[in-house]
Amino acid sequence: MTPALKAGPDARDQDWSPGAPALTRRIQRLIQRIRDFDRRRPLVWDLLLTGFFVTAALIDYGEGGWQTIAHNANLPGWLVCSMSLGLSVPLLWRRRHPLPVLTALSLVALANSLTGAVLQAALLQLFPLFNIALRLPIRTLWWAAALVMGPYVAGAIRFPPDGWDEQVVPGIWAVGLVALLGIAVRTRRDYTEALVDRARRLQAERDQQAQLAAAAERTRIAREMHDIIGHNLSVITGLADGGRYAAAKSPERAVQALDAISTTSRTALTELRRVLGVLREDAPPPAELTPQPTLTDLDQLMDGVRAAGLPVHMTVRRHPDAVPPGPGQQLTVYRVVQEALTNTLKHAGPDATAEVDVTYTPHAVTATVTDTSSRTPYPSPEGRGITGMRERTALYDGTLEAGARPTGGWRIHLHLPRNEDPEP
């Protein structure tokens, strides 16, 4: 499994090569620690590097080593010391201001070449040149290369014997190699930062997709719970009302109503546990999964509604060439019919009747639920139930019509085209 990425600027500190050899990983961690220290305290590293080269330049001056290769070994000490410091001290600002530092070093290097001192500290111009290649626009390199090569050319003109071979050609090689090194490091750094940024954006996109999936799942669960609880409570309410009236005249009918209430309650609890089981964070033990309702369960649904006191008649029409719809479409038809009958139980009144018409054709599935309610329109006709029906229908590019009938009552008409079930 790929390790999770840290958010924020520390994402570049991740171990991007977990499969590399142990020695390579140790070297990478060591380099990373040095980079981390340099990012936290850049002045410390600059002081150490500058102090090292200042010390080396002063040693070269103090021991007279510069005289062994100088064209003019009789220069005054103060001049040689000043040029040694001028070629080393500005390195302290090489990263923050590389171009001004290179300009200052080039002026001192020009004096170094014209006087014939030929101090080796002149090579320190390559450090700000590297920082220019690493940080500034590439076109600046041409000006920087000209600044570095100027003192070499001036020295070759001032002391012509072997000046070109000993100074200009090595200078060209040094400038070219350092510029290429800076460009290579810059390219690798930009590429790494692009990879880190892409990984961070992919992680953010993955998190957003997970949040969207969780929101969609919560909506689906809420819709299922509404259908299950709403329908079964409506049936229980109808059975309880019927049992209360029957208790005085026919105790046997009251007992039957109580048995039906008990059965309906257990069924509702079983379905509710199944729906809520997906919300558990811990993995549940393997359990037998109850299949979702299909169109074959409509007869059982009708029996429950009739037991609750609502006379309902169902007609199923099937075209000879029609094939059974997919399980998702069957569930949608079942839930829409269930919700429509639940609304009839809740709002239509005691004398209402209902008709359910389900038709299969080669190209579509339709379901129509009508009732003879005397209450038109129902209270809150665009409540959560009809909204849930519209959401289910939209998943399969279907249409849902819901509204009062001109002659009284209510009508729900569902039309689902025969498409494949969408991905869950």
Short mmCIF file of N, CA and C in Angstrom, two decimals, residues 29-87:
data_model
loop_
_atom_site.label_atom_id
_atom_site.label_comp_id
_atom_site.label_asym_id
_atom_site.label_seq_id
_atom_site.Cartn_x
_atom_site.Cartn_y
_atom_site.Cartn_z
N ARG A 29 18.31 9.83 3.33
CA ARG A 29 17.90 10.43 4.61
C ARG A 29 18.94 11.42 5.10
N LEU A 30 20.24 11.09 4.91
CA LEU A 30 21.28 12.02 5.33
C LEU A 30 21.19 13.32 4.54
N ILE A 31 21.04 13.20 3.23
CA ILE A 31 20.92 14.41 2.40
C ILE A 31 19.67 15.20 2.78
N GLN A 32 18.60 14.49 3.09
CA GLN A 32 17.36 15.17 3.47
C GLN A 32 17.53 15.92 4.78
N ARG A 33 18.27 15.32 5.73
CA ARG A 33 18.52 16.03 6.99
C ARG A 33 19.32 17.30 6.76
N ILE A 34 20.31 17.22 5.89
CA ILE A 34 21.12 18.41 5.59
C ILE A 34 20.25 19.48 4.95
N ARG A 35 19.38 19.07 4.03
CA ARG A 35 18.49 20.05 3.40
C ARG A 35 17.52 20.65 4.40
N ASP A 36 17.01 19.82 5.29
CA ASP A 36 16.10 20.34 6.31
C ASP A 36 16.80 21.36 7.20
N PHE A 37 18.04 21.04 7.60
CA PHE A 37 18.79 21.97 8.43
C PHE A 37 19.06 23.26 7.67
N ASP A 38 19.37 23.15 6.38
CA ASP A 38 19.64 24.33 5.58
C ASP A 38 18.39 25.18 5.42
N ARG A 39 17.20 24.53 5.28
CA ARG A 39 15.97 25.31 5.16
C ARG A 39 15.63 26.03 6.46
N ARG A 40 15.91 25.36 7.58
CA ARG A 40 15.59 25.99 8.87
C ARG A 40 16.58 27.09 9.25
N ARG A 41 17.87 26.87 8.95
CA ARG A 41 18.92 27.83 9.35
C ARG A 41 19.86 28.08 8.17
N PRO A 42 19.41 28.78 7.15
CA PRO A 42 20.28 29.00 5.98
C PRO A 42 21.51 29.82 6.29
N LEU A 43 21.43 30.74 7.26
CA LEU A 43 22.57 31.58 7.57
C LEU A 43 23.73 30.77 8.14
N VAL A 44 23.44 29.73 8.90
CA VAL A 44 24.50 28.90 9.47
C VAL A 44 25.33 28.25 8.37
N TRP A 45 24.64 27.67 7.39
CA TRP A 45 25.35 27.01 6.29
C TRP A 45 26.14 28.03 5.47
N ASP A 46 25.57 29.22 5.23
CA ASP A 46 26.28 30.25 4.47
C ASP A 46 27.52 30.72 5.22
N LEU A 47 27.40 30.86 6.54
CA LEU A 47 28.57 31.29 7.33
C LEU A 47 29.67 30.22 7.31
N LEU A 48 29.27 28.96 7.41
CA LEU A 48 30.28 27.90 7.39
C LEU A 48 31.01 27.86 6.05
N LEU A 49 30.26 27.91 4.95
CA LEU A 49 30.89 27.84 3.63
C LEU A 49 31.77 29.07 3.38
N THR A 50 31.23 30.25 3.71
CA THR A 50 32.01 31.47 3.49
C THR A 50 33.25 31.49 4.38
N GLY A 51 33.10 31.10 5.63
CA GLY A 51 34.26 31.05 6.52
C GLY A 51 35.34 30.11 6.02
N PHE A 52 34.95 28.97 5.46
CA PHE A 52 35.94 28.02 4.95
C PHE A 52 36.76 28.63 3.82
N PHE A 53 36.07 29.28 2.86
CA PHE A 53 36.81 29.83 1.72
C PHE A 53 37.59 31.10 2.10
N VAL A 54 37.09 31.88 3.04
CA VAL A 54 37.86 33.03 3.52
C VAL A 54 39.16 32.55 4.17
N THR A 55 39.05 31.51 4.97
CA THR A 55 40.24 30.95 5.61
C THR A 55 41.22 30.41 4.57
N ALA A 56 40.71 29.68 3.58
CA ALA A 56 41.60 29.14 2.54
C ALA A 56 42.28 30.25 1.76
N ALA A 57 41.55 31.34 1.44
CA ALA A 57 42.14 32.45 0.69
C ALA A 57 43.22 33.15 1.50
N LEU A 58 42.97 33.33 2.79
CA LEU A 58 43.97 33.99 3.64
C LEU A 58 45.20 33.11 3.84
N ILE A 59 45.02 31.80 3.91
CA ILE A 59 46.16 30.90 4.02
C ILE A 59 47.02 30.97 2.76
N ASP A 60 46.33 31.00 1.59
CA ASP A 60 47.06 31.12 0.33
C ASP A 60 47.86 32.42 0.28
N TYR A 61 47.25 33.50 0.83
CA TYR A 61 47.97 34.78 0.87
C TYR A 61 49.10 34.76 1.89
N GLY A 62 48.83 34.26 3.10
CA GLY A 62 49.82 34.31 4.17
C GLY A 62 51.05 33.46 3.90
N GLU A 63 50.89 32.30 3.30
CA GLU A 63 52.02 31.41 3.05
C GLU A 63 52.69 31.70 1.71
N GLY A 64 52.10 32.63 0.94
CA GLY A 64 52.74 33.00 -0.32
C GLY A 64 52.56 32.00 -1.43
N GLY A 65 51.59 31.11 -1.30
CA GLY A 65 51.38 30.12 -2.35
C GLY A 65 50.97 30.74 -3.66
N TRP A 66 50.34 31.90 -3.63
CA TRP A 66 49.89 32.55 -4.86
C TRP A 66 51.05 32.97 -5.73
N GLN A 67 52.24 33.19 -5.12
CA GLN A 67 53.39 33.68 -5.87
C GLN A 67 53.97 32.62 -6.82
N THR A 68 53.66 31.35 -6.57
CA THR A 68 54.24 30.29 -7.40
C THR A 68 53.64 30.26 -8.81
N ILE A 69 52.45 30.80 -8.99
CA ILE A 69 51.83 30.80 -10.32
C ILE A 69 51.53 32.21 -10.81
N ALA A 70 51.86 33.23 -10.01
CA ALA A 70 51.53 34.60 -10.37
C ALA A 70 52.42 35.08 -11.52
N HIS A 71 51.86 35.93 -12.37
CA HIS A 71 52.63 36.60 -13.41
C HIS A 71 53.46 37.73 -12.82
N ASN A 72 53.00 38.27 -11.69
CA ASN A 72 53.74 39.36 -11.03
C ASN A 72 53.77 39.03 -9.54
N ALA A 73 54.89 38.53 -9.07
CA ALA A 73 55.01 38.10 -7.68
C ALA A 73 55.43 39.23 -6.75
N ASN A 74 55.55 40.44 -7.26
CA ASN A 74 56.02 41.56 -6.43
C ASN A 74 54.90 42.52 -6.04
N LEU A 75 53.70 42.05 -6.01
CA LEU A 75 52.58 42.91 -5.64
C LEU A 75 52.59 43.19 -4.15
N PRO A 76 52.10 44.36 -3.71
CA PRO A 76 52.06 44.65 -2.28
C PRO A 76 51.11 43.71 -1.54
N GLY A 77 51.42 43.40 -0.30
CA GLY A 77 50.64 42.46 0.48
C GLY A 77 49.21 42.93 0.72
N TRP A 78 49.07 44.24 0.96
CA TRP A 78 47.71 44.73 1.23
C TRP A 78 46.78 44.52 0.04
N LEU A 79 47.34 44.65 -1.19
CA LEU A 79 46.52 44.48 -2.38
C LEU A 79 46.09 43.02 -2.53
N VAL A 80 47.05 42.10 -2.31
CA VAL A 80 46.73 40.67 -2.43
C VAL A 80 45.72 40.26 -1.36
N CYS A 81 45.89 40.77 -0.13
CA CYS A 81 44.94 40.44 0.95
C CYS A 81 43.55 40.99 0.64
N SER A 82 43.51 42.23 0.10
CA SER A 82 42.21 42.82 -0.22
C SER A 82 41.51 42.03 -1.30
N MET A 83 42.26 41.60 -2.32
CA MET A 83 41.63 40.81 -3.38
C MET A 83 41.20 39.44 -2.87
N SER A 84 41.96 38.84 -1.96
CA SER A 84 41.57 37.54 -1.39
C SER A 84 40.25 37.65 -0.64
N LEU A 85 40.13 38.72 0.17
CA LEU A 85 38.87 38.92 0.91
C LEU A 85 37.74 39.30 -0.04
N GLY A 86 38.04 40.10 -1.06
CA GLY A 86 37.01 40.51 -2.01
C GLY A 86 36.46 39.36 -2.84
N LEU A 87 37.28 38.30 -3.02
CA LEU A 87 36.83 37.14 -3.78
C LEU A 87 36.13 36.08 -2.92
#
